[in-house]
Amino acid sequence: MFLSWVGKCELLHAPPEAHVLKGFNESCQRGICSMVIGFLGAGDEADVLATPTHVKWSMEALGHSFALGMEDADVIAGATRIYEKWLGLHGDGRPKCMLGQEQEFIRDLLGHMSLIFEDRDATRGKPELLAKHISLCEKVLDLYSLLGRKRAATLTPTTWDHFLRLLLGITDCVLHGTKHSLASALCGQLIRVTLEQFTISLQFTGVKGDLWNMLLKFCRRWLHRKTVIEQWNVISYALTEQLMARIAADASATTTATSHVIAIPWSDRTPTQLELESALLAYAWYRIMRVIGHPSLFADPDVYLVAISGIRRLANVLTYVAPATSDEKQPQLPDVNTVLRILGPWLFDASLNRTGLPRFALCRAEAVRCLGDLLSQHGGGRTKQVTWPFTIRALMAIQKALLDDDDVLVASAVASCSRIFGTHGTHTLRGVGVLAGSFHHAIDRIFRLSATKSPSVRKESASGASSPRKRLSVGDEGGGVSAIGGVPITLLRRACIEACSSLLTIHSHLPISITKQVEKTLTGHVDGLPLVYSSLPRYQSSNVVTLLIGCLKSEVDSTNQQMAMWLLTIAVQKEALFWSMGLASTRNSQVPMTITSICSFLTKIPSRWKPACVFTALECLRYLTIVSEHLYKHVFSSCVYLISCVCEFMASNAQALRTMRSPPPYVDQLIASAMGCLLEWIVTTPQLLSKTQIMVKIIATVVDCADYRKDFVPLVPHADDATRQSAHEVLEYLVKHHANTATDARHSVLDDDEHAQSRYFVWNHGTLVGLLEGDDGSLSVSLRDASGHYAWRVKAQYRYTPLGAPAPSPPVARPTRTSSFYTYHHDAEIDMDGDAAPTDPLLQALRQNAPQLTNWSSSSSATLDAAEGNVAARDVETFVQLLQAQREAEEMILAQHAGDASGPEPLEAPRPTTSSNDARRLLSQLGFISIGSWGSFFPLTNTDGLLRDLRALDRLPTRETYEIGIAYTVNGPSANGFDSIATLDQTSTPSPAYAAFVATMGWTVDVRAYGGFLGHSPRETGQALVYAQYNYEVAFYTPTLAAHRPLLANAEVLIVWNECQQKYTPGSALWASAYGLPHPRASVYIIIDPLDEGLFCVRISVAGSVFESDRNDAGALDDDTFAGRVLGPLQDGMVISGEWLGPLVRQTALNAVHVHRLQQRHQHSLGLSTQSPIRPQDKRTKLIAGVVRDHVAPVLPGEFYSSLFPRK
C-alpha cells in the first residue's frame, strides 16, 4: 500500500491484497482507523501484537489512516507517531515480533506514509485544512530524512532501492505539474530529502546507475520550479567544495588521516552529515552536477537565473585559492580549460544562445560576469592556453555583451572583463585585442550613463566652502541610482578606469594579424554581428585620455579620482616621450587639458576632496618632473599654471592654519607635500627661474608658509628683508642639490698628511668647515652639514705684485660650483681644476636673478642700483678709488725717472711665512670671522679622533635610501601535481626582455669602485644595480647580477619578473608554496607578466600595506591622508609597453616605499607605533653634534683671531 502515482510511474508494483479498507465507506474507514490508532497509541500493543500477522493486520488500519481527509488530521498525526516509534528512530519501541522481518515492515511503513502526499480536493480553498496537510507532510519527510541519516547502515540494498523509488514517485507526484496544492510548500523539502538520500545510499549500496538515471529522467519534469534549482545549488556547491578539499588533502604531504565526513548546509534545516569515500564522493558530485540536465531545457528566465548564479558560485569554488597559513606545498588548481569543460555548456548557452530573448538579459549578464571573472583571473592563477573553441566562444560572448543595447549586459561585461587584456598572448587568450574597440565603445557609454544616474551630490554652502573640515556627501539625499545590473556605479566606473589603463597601450600595440583571424572566425559563426573590429572607429590613446578627463570631471569617489589622475600622469609622460622622439606633434595636444584637470584638485575648493585625493594630485604633479624639460619646451604655459596652482594651494592652506584654532593635522602634511612638489619642479626645471614673475611667486609662497613651518626664520622685522632672506634660502637649497657629477664618497676625506695641514671649524653648531691651502696657490674648502658634504677648490682673486706694477687681469673662470660626493648619472670624476660649464641653466638663472633677490637693503628707486647685489659695495668702491690713486701716483713717479738710472726700483711684495693668508682672506670675505659672527664660528681640534669621526660622517648617506628586490622566476618541472618555480641567479642567462627591463631600472656598477648606497650588498666583488637622484638613492637586490637571493628579505618592495604560467596572488597558499619568496617590508609586490607583441601585464599586491583599505567603508577617517590612498602610477592589472615598463615600475615601487615610511612616521607621532624610519639628515645631525661636543676648542676671541695670523 503506497501512493498511487508511484505505481503509475512504474517505480513500484503494489500487491493486490493491500489497501483492504479502500472499499469501505468514509465513516467506517474513519471509525476503524480511529479506534485502532487510539488503542495502539495508548501503549498496550506489546500484549496484543504478538505475531507478525497481528502487526500486518493493524497496519492496514494504521496505513489507511494516511489516506483520510484533513478533517481527521489528529488521527493521521497519531498514526505518524506510532510509525515513528516502529521505525526505531527514537529509542527501541518496536514490537518484538517485527524484528525478524524488519526490512519488510520498514518498506511497508514507508509506503503507507506516502499516502499523505495524495492531493485532496477537499482541502483546496480551505487554508486551515491545507496548513494541517502541509504540516503532516513535512513530518513524514522529516521521518524519511531521519531514517536515512540514523539507520542507513541497517537498511538492506533492497530496502534502499524501495525507499529511493518511493521518494522519486512522491516527489514527481507533487512537483511534476502545476496543479498540486502542496507543491509550493513542499518543493524545497522534497528535493532536499530526495538528493540527500540518494547521496547517503552510495556509502551502503554502492553505485546504482539505474536509480541515478531515473533521478535524471524525473528531475527534468521539475525544472519549472525555482526551489528545485536553489536546493540543487546548495548540494552541488557543498559537494564541489568537499571534492576540492579532498583532492588537496589527498595530495598533501602530511600523514594525517583525512576525514570523510561531508556537511551539506541546507538553508531550511540543520546541516546533513554523511560519510563518503573519495571515489564515491567524486561519483556523487558527477551525478548531482548533471542531474538537472542540459541548460537548454530551461524555459523560465527566473529559474535559469538561479541556475546560472549557482554555476558562478561553483566556478568560484573550483578556482578558489586559500590564504597562506604555512609553507606546505599546495596542489595545482584546475586550469581554465578544465573549468570550461565542466561549466562551459551553461555559460556559453546563456551568453550566446539566448541573445534574442530580452527576458533572459539578466541570465546573460550573470553568465558573462562568470566568464569574465574566470578568464581575467586566469582561473585562480594557473594559466594555460585556452583552447581555440573556448577562445572563440568567449570572445563572441564578451563582444556581444559589450555592444548590446541593454545597460545591464554592458555593465556586467565591463565590470568582469576590465582586466582581460592581461591575458593577451599565445600563452593565454589569443586574439583578445579584438575587444579593444568594443571596450572603448562600452566605456564611453558607461561614463555617459553613470554620469546621468549617479547619486545626487549635496552642494556646499557658501560660508563653509573653503573650510578644510567640510566633506562632500555622496548619495545621502536620495534621488540617485546606485547600481546598474547589480553592479554599484562606483565599482562600475572603477572597472572602466582599470580597462582604460590597458587601452592606453593596447590601442597602439594591437596585433592586427591575430585580430583579423579572430574576427573572421567570429563573423563566420554569427551572421550579421554588428560593430566588429573592422567597422568600429580607429581609437587611439588620445581618445582614452579624453574619456579619463571626462570621468575625472564627474567622478565623486576618491579612489576612482586617484586612479584616473595616475593614468593621466602616465599619458603625459608618454606624450612627452613621443615629442622627444619626433613621433607626435604638440598641435591639438591634450597635455595642457590633462595638467589643468589634475590641478583642479588644488584650485577648485580643495576642501571638497578627501585629503588622500589632494595628496595624490600633488604626487602626480611631482612625477611630471620626469619629463619637465619637454613640458617646458612645448607647453610652457601649462608649467607656469602648474607652479601657480601649487603656490596658491600652499598660500590658502597656510592662511587656514593661521586662522583656525585647531587645524586638521593633514593640512600640514599636504603643505609639506606641496613644498616638495614645488622644489622638485625648481630643481629639475631651473629655466623657470629665469622668469621674474615665477621667482617672485615662489618666494612669496615660501615666505607665506614660513610663519608656521619655521623653516626660514626671519632675521629682520621688515617684510622685504624677510622675502630676500627666504629667497636666499631657496637659492642655497638649489645650489646644494643641483649637481650632475661628483667624487667618490670614500675619497672625500683627506689622507693623514693633508688632514694634518687642514684647519676645521664649526659654524652655527651644525656645519663643519674645512680649509686646506695647496702648494699651487689653490684653496680647498669643504662643508659638511645634515644635507651632505660639499667641496670647492678656488684660487685667490688678488695676487702679490710689485708695487706700482699694472694690476693683473681678473680670473676668467668662476670657481667650480658645489656638488655632492655621490655619482648621479655616471662615475666620472669631477675636474677640480677645470672651468665650470657656462651652459648650466641653473647657474644662468641664478646669475640673472640672485643679485636682485638676495640684496637685503631695499632700493628707493624703481630701478635697481648697480651695486645692489653687494651689501658693502660702496666701501669697496672707495677702497678701489684709493688704490687707483696710489697706482697713478706711482706711475707718475716712474714716468719722471724713466731715463734716470739712479731712479727708484719697484719693491717686491712681502711673501707669507705660512699658508693661512688665503684661508683667512676667504673666511673674512664670507663673513665668518667678523665681530658680528663671534659665538657662531669656533675652531675644532685637529686630532686623529676628528679624522675618524669625519670619515664616519662621510660614510653616512645624505639622501633617502631605498632597498628594492628584483626576482626572476621561471617554471620548473612539476612533480606529483605540485608546482615547481625556480628563482634564477647569476649563473643563468636571462631573457632579452628581462635584460632590457633591468637596464632601464638603473645603472649596473662595480661594487668596489662605487661609493654610493648599496644597502646590504657586499663590496668585495661583483656588480650591483643602483639608481639615484638628488634626493634619494636606490639599491636593487638582483640575484641575476650577484648573489643577492638571501638579500631579498631586506627589500621594502619586491618586483617579480614572472615568466611562468602560474599567475598566483601573493599571500595565497599557492604563492607561498610555489614561489617561496620572502615578504617585503612594505608589503607591496609588483609582478610583471610578459605578454606578446612587446607588452607586459603588471599585477600589484598591496595586501597588508598602507594602501589596503576598505574602499566602501563610509566610516573611514577623512582627516587621514593615508586612508584610501591609491598606489601609482601603475595600476593593478595594467598592460604597458616595454618602453616605459622600467621607469614606471621604478616610480611605483619608490612611491610605495615613500608612503609606507610617511605612514610609519605619522603613526609614531601619534604614539601608535614605537618604530619610525630615521631620516639621513637626522643621523648626520646627531653625528655632527657629537663631533662638535668632542672636538670643539674653547678659545677666547683674542686667541681665536691671533691664531689666524702667522707667527713671527
XYZ file of N, CA and C in Angstrom, residues 1-7 9-13 107-115 144 158-174 190 193-194 211 215:
132
model
N 0.857 -1.193 0.000
C 0.000 0.000 0.000
C 0.890 1.239 0.000
N 0.813 2.030 -1.069
C 1.597 3.258 -1.176
C 0.889 4.200 -2.136
N 1.508 5.315 -2.387
C 0.929 6.354 -3.231
C 0.680 5.803 -4.630
N -0.495 6.092 -5.133
C -0.867 5.517 -6.426
C 0.018 6.016 -7.554
N 0.525 7.228 -7.447
C 1.358 7.799 -8.520
C 2.661 7.002 -8.680
N 3.102 6.379 -7.611
C 4.319 5.576 -7.698
C 4.077 4.387 -8.615
N 2.920 3.800 -8.527
C 2.602 2.688 -9.411
C 2.405 3.134 -10.839
N 3.892 5.483 -12.333
C 5.222 5.736 -12.921
C 6.035 4.462 -13.059
N 5.437 3.335 -12.675
C 6.087 2.031 -12.780
C 7.378 1.966 -11.983
N 7.363 2.666 -10.883
C 8.516 2.598 -9.996
C 8.403 1.405 -9.060
N 7.195 1.154 -8.542
C 6.929 0.016 -7.668
C 5.609 -0.623 -8.086
N 5.456 -1.869 -7.743
C 4.220 -2.589 -8.061
C 3.530 -2.972 -6.760
N 9.728 -1.291 4.713
C 9.246 -0.935 3.377
C 7.753 -0.645 3.399
N 6.993 -1.450 4.166
C 5.551 -1.195 4.254
C 5.259 0.115 4.965
N 5.975 0.356 6.043
C 5.744 1.614 6.768
C 6.019 2.821 5.871
N 7.105 2.776 5.122
C 7.435 3.902 4.235
C 6.361 4.065 3.165
N 5.875 2.954 2.629
C 4.835 3.052 1.614
C 3.539 3.599 2.179
N 3.152 3.163 3.395
C 1.914 3.670 3.991
C 1.974 5.185 4.185
N 3.082 5.663 4.670
C 3.168 7.104 4.927
C 3.156 7.927 3.650
N 3.471 7.305 2.506
C 3.456 8.059 1.252
C 2.052 8.477 0.854
N 1.016 7.802 1.417
C -0.365 8.170 1.073
C -0.709 9.593 1.500
N 11.445 10.414 6.909
C 12.235 9.839 5.822
C 13.703 10.247 5.937
N 17.927 -3.883 -0.872
C 16.546 -3.950 -1.368
C 15.688 -2.857 -0.754
N 15.856 -2.658 0.549
C 15.095 -1.588 1.205
C 15.494 -0.231 0.660
N 16.819 -0.017 0.437
C 17.261 1.241 -0.138
C 16.646 1.458 -1.529
N 16.605 0.416 -2.308
C 16.026 0.541 -3.645
C 14.557 0.920 -3.558
N 13.833 0.232 -2.671
C 12.420 0.558 -2.482
C 12.248 1.997 -1.989
N 13.069 2.379 -1.050
C 12.979 3.720 -0.453
C 13.227 4.809 -1.513
N 14.275 4.658 -2.292
C 14.621 5.689 -3.285
C 13.573 5.762 -4.392
N 13.057 4.620 -4.813
C 11.996 4.652 -5.828
C 10.746 5.334 -5.276
N 10.442 5.045 -4.024
C 9.287 5.672 -3.403
C 9.461 7.186 -3.335
N 10.663 7.648 -2.980
C 10.918 9.083 -2.935
C 10.776 9.732 -4.305
N 11.264 9.061 -5.348
C 11.105 9.600 -6.700
C 9.627 9.746 -7.052
N 8.823 8.718 -6.727
C 7.399 8.797 -7.041
C 6.705 9.901 -6.269
N 7.014 10.038 -4.989
C 6.391 11.087 -4.177
C 6.744 12.461 -4.723
N 8.027 12.679 -4.973
C 8.476 13.987 -5.455
C 7.856 14.308 -6.801
N 7.801 13.324 -7.691
C 7.234 13.578 -9.010
C 5.738 13.825 -8.924
N 5.071 13.142 -8.008
C 3.629 13.354 -7.853
C 3.320 14.789 -7.460
N 4.138 15.349 -6.598
C 3.874 16.706 -6.100
C 4.373 17.777 -7.071
N 11.123 18.359 -0.336
C 11.104 17.149 -1.154
C 12.427 16.957 -1.898
N 15.305 16.093 0.636
C 15.301 14.721 1.121
C 15.679 13.748 0.006
N 15.197 13.977 -1.194
C 15.499 13.068 -2.306
C 16.987 13.066 -2.623
N 19.143 3.745 -10.816
C 18.420 4.684 -9.964
C 18.814 6.133 -10.267
N 16.563 9.284 -11.550
C 16.557 10.624 -10.965
C 16.766 11.693 -12.035
